[in-house]
C-alpha atoms as a printed R data frame, in Angstrom:
    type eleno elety resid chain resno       x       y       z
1   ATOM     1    CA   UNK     A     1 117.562 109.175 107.541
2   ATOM     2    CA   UNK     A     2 115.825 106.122 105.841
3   ATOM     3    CA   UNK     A     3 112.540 105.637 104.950
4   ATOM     4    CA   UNK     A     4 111.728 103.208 108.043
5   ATOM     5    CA   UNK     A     5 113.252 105.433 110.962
6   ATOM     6    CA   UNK     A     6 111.762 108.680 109.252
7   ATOM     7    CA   UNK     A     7 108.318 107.912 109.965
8   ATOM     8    CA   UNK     A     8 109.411 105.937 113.569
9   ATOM     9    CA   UNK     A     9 108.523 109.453 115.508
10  ATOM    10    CA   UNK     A    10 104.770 110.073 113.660
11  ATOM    11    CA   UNK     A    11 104.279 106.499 114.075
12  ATOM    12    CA   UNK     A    12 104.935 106.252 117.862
13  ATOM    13    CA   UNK     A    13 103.264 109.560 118.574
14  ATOM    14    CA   UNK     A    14 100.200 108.094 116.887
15  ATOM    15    CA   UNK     A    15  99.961 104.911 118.949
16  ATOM    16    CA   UNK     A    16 100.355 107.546 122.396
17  ATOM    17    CA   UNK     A    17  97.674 109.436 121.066
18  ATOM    18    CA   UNK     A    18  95.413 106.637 120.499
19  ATOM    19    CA   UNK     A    19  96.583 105.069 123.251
20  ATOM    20    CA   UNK     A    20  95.837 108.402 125.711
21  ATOM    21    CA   UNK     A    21  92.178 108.101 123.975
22  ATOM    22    CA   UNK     A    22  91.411 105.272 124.578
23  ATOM    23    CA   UNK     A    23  90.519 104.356 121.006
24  ATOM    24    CA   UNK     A    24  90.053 100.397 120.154
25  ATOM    25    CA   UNK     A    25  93.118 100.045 118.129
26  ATOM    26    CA   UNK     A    26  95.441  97.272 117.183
27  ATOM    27    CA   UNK     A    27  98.714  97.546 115.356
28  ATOM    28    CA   UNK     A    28  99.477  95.260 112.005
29  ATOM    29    CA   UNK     A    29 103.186  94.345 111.193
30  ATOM    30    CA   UNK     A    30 103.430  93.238 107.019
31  ATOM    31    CA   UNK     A    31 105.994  93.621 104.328
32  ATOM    32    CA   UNK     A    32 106.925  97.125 103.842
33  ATOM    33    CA   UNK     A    33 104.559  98.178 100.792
34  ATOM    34    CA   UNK     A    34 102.955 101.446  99.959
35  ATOM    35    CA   UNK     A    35  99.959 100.748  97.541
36  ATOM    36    CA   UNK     A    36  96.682 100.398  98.949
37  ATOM    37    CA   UNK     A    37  95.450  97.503  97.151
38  ATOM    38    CA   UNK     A    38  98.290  95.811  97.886
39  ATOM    39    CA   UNK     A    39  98.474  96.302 101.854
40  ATOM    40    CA   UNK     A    40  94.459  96.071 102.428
41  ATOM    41    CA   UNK     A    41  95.284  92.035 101.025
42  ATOM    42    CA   UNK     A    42  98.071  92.036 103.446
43  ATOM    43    CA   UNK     A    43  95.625  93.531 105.947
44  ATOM    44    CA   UNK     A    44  92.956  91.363 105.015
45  ATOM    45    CA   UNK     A    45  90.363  94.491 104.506
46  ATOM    46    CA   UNK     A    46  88.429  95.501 102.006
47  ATOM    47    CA   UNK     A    47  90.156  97.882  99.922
48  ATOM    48    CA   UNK     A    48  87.332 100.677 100.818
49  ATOM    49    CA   UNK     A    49  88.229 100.167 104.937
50  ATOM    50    CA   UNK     A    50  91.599 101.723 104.023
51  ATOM    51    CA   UNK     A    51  92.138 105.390 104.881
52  ATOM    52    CA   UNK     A    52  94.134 106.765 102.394
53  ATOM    53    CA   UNK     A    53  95.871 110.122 103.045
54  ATOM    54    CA   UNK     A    54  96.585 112.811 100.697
55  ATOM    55    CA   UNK     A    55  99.010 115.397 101.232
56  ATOM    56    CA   UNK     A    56  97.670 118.259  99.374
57  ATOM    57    CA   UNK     A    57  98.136 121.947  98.592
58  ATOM    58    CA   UNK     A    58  95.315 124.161  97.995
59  ATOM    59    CA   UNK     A    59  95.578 127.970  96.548
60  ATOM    60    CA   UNK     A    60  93.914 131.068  94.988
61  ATOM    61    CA   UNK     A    61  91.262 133.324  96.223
62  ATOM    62    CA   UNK     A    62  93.632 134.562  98.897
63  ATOM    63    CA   UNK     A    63  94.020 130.944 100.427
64  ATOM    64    CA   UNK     A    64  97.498 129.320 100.937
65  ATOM    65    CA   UNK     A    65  97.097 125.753 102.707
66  ATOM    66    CA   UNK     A    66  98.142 122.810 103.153
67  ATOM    67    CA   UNK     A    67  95.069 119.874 104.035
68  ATOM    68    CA   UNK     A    68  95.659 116.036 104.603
69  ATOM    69    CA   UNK     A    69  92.876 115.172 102.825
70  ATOM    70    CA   UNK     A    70  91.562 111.347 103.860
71  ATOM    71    CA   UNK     A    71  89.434 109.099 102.315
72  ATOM    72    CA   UNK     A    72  88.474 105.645 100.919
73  ATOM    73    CA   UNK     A    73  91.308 103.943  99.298
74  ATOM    74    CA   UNK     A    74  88.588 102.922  96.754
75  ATOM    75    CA   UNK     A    75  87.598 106.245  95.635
76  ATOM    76    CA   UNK     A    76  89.895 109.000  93.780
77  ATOM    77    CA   UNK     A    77  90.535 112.113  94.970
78  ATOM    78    CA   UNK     A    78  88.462 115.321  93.479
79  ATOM    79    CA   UNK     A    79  91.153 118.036  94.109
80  ATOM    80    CA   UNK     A    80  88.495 120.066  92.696
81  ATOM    81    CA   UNK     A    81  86.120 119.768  94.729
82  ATOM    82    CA   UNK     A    82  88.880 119.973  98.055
83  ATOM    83    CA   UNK     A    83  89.886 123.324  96.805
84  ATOM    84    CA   UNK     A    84  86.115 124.538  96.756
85  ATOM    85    CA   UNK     A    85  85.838 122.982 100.238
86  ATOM    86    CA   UNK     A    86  88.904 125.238 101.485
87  ATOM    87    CA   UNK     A    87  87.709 127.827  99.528
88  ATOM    88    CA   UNK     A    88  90.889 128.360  97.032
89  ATOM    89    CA   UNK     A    89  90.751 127.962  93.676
90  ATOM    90    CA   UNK     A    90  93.187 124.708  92.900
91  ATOM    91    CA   UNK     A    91  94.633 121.759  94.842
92  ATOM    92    CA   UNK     A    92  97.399 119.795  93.429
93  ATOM    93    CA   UNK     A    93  99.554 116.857  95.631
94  ATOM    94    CA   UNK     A    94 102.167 118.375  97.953
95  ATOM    95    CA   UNK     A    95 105.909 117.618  96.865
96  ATOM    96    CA   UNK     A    96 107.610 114.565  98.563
97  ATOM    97    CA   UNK     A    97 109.782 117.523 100.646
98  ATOM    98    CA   UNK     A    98 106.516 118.810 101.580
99  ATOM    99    CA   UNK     A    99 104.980 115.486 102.775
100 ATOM   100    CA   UNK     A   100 108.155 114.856 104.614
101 ATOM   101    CA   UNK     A   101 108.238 118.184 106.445
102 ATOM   102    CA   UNK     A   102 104.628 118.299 107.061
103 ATOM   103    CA   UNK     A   103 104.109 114.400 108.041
104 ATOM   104    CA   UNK     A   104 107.625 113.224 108.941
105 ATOM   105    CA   UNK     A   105 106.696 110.299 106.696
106 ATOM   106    CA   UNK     A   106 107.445 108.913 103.217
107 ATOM   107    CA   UNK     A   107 104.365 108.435 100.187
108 ATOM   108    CA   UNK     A   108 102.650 105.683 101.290
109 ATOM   109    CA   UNK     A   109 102.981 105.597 105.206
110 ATOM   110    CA   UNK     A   110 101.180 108.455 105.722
111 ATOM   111    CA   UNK     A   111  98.325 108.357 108.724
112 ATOM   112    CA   UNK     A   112  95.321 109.853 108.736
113 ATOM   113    CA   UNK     A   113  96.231 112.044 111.801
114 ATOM   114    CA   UNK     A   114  97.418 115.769 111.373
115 ATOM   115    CA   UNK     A   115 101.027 116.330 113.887
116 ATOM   116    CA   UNK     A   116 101.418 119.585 112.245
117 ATOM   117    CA   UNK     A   117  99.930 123.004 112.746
118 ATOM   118    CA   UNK     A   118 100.553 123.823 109.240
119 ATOM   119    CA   UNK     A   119  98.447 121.286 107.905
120 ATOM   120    CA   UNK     A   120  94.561 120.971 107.969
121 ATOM   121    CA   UNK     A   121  93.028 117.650 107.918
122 ATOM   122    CA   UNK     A   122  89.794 117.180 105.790
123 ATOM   123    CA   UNK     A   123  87.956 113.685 106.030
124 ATOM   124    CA   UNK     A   124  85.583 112.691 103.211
125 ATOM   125    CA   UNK     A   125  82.638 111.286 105.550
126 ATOM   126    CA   UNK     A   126  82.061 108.139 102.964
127 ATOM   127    CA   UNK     A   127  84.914 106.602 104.838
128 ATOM   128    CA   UNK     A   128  82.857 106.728 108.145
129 ATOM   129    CA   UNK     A   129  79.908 105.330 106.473
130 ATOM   130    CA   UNK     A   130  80.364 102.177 104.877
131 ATOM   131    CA   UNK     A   131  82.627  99.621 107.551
132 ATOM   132    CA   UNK     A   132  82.063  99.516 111.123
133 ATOM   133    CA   UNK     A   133  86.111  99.356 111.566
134 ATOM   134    CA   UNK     A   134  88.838 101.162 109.287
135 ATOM   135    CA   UNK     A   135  92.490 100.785 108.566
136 ATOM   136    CA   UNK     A   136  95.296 102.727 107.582
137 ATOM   137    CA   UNK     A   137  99.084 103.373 107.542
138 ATOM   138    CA   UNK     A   138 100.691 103.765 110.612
139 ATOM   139    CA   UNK     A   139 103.589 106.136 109.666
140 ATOM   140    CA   UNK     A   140 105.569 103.688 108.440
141 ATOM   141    CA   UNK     A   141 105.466 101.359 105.277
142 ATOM   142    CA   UNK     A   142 105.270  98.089 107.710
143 ATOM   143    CA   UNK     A   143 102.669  99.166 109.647
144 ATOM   144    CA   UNK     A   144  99.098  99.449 110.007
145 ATOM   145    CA   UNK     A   145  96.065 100.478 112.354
């Protein structure tokens, strides 16, 4: 399957689902990139509107999970502290087989919206804090919310 038509099912269940909630949404077609600098120029938003979505795994002290873990595409991820959130020990980044059986979707297309019941989806509240509006990838690498 390539790249573009694996994410096609997230992405459309994404737009129903914010469709069905009546959320004010619209959807942005660009060139098919995966960095977040370079799509929030494409966008035109500030790099820290961008949701960016981590597929992560978290483990020790009996825990075993998977977590989305979303946040500003200006800030780096403290795996760290996720793991203490989840209560495990370590996270590290899921595998790309992972974040394609657990998102349907490549590196870099990845929504922050959680399709699977294997995988837990923890928000860093900065990202709600600082823009009245935010963006992200839409499932696919040429599209945006």
């Amino acid at each position: 399957m390539t790249e573009m038509a694996k994410g096609s099912v997230t992405h459309q269940r994404l737009i129903a689902l914010l469709s069905q909630e009546g959320a004010n949404f619209r959807v942005v077609t660009h060139e098919a990139v995966g960095k977040c600098e370079a799509v929030s120029e494409i966008r035109g938003t500030a790099l820290g509107q961008g949701a960016k979505a981590l597929v992560c795994k978290v483990k020790g002290n009996g825990v075993n999970q998977h977590v989305l873990a979303i946040l500003a595409a200006d800030q780096q991820a403290d795996l760290s502290q996720l793991a203490s959130h989840i209560g495990g020990l370590r996270a590290s980044l899921a595998s790309p087989a992972e974040v394609d059986e657990l998102t349907g979707c490549v590196f870099g297309a990845i929504p922050p919206f959680s399709f699977h019941p294997k995988l837990k989806l923890v928000a860093d509240p900065l990202l709600f804090e600082r823009f009245d509006e935010i963006a992200f990838n839409a499932g696919m690498l040429d599209k945006s919310v």
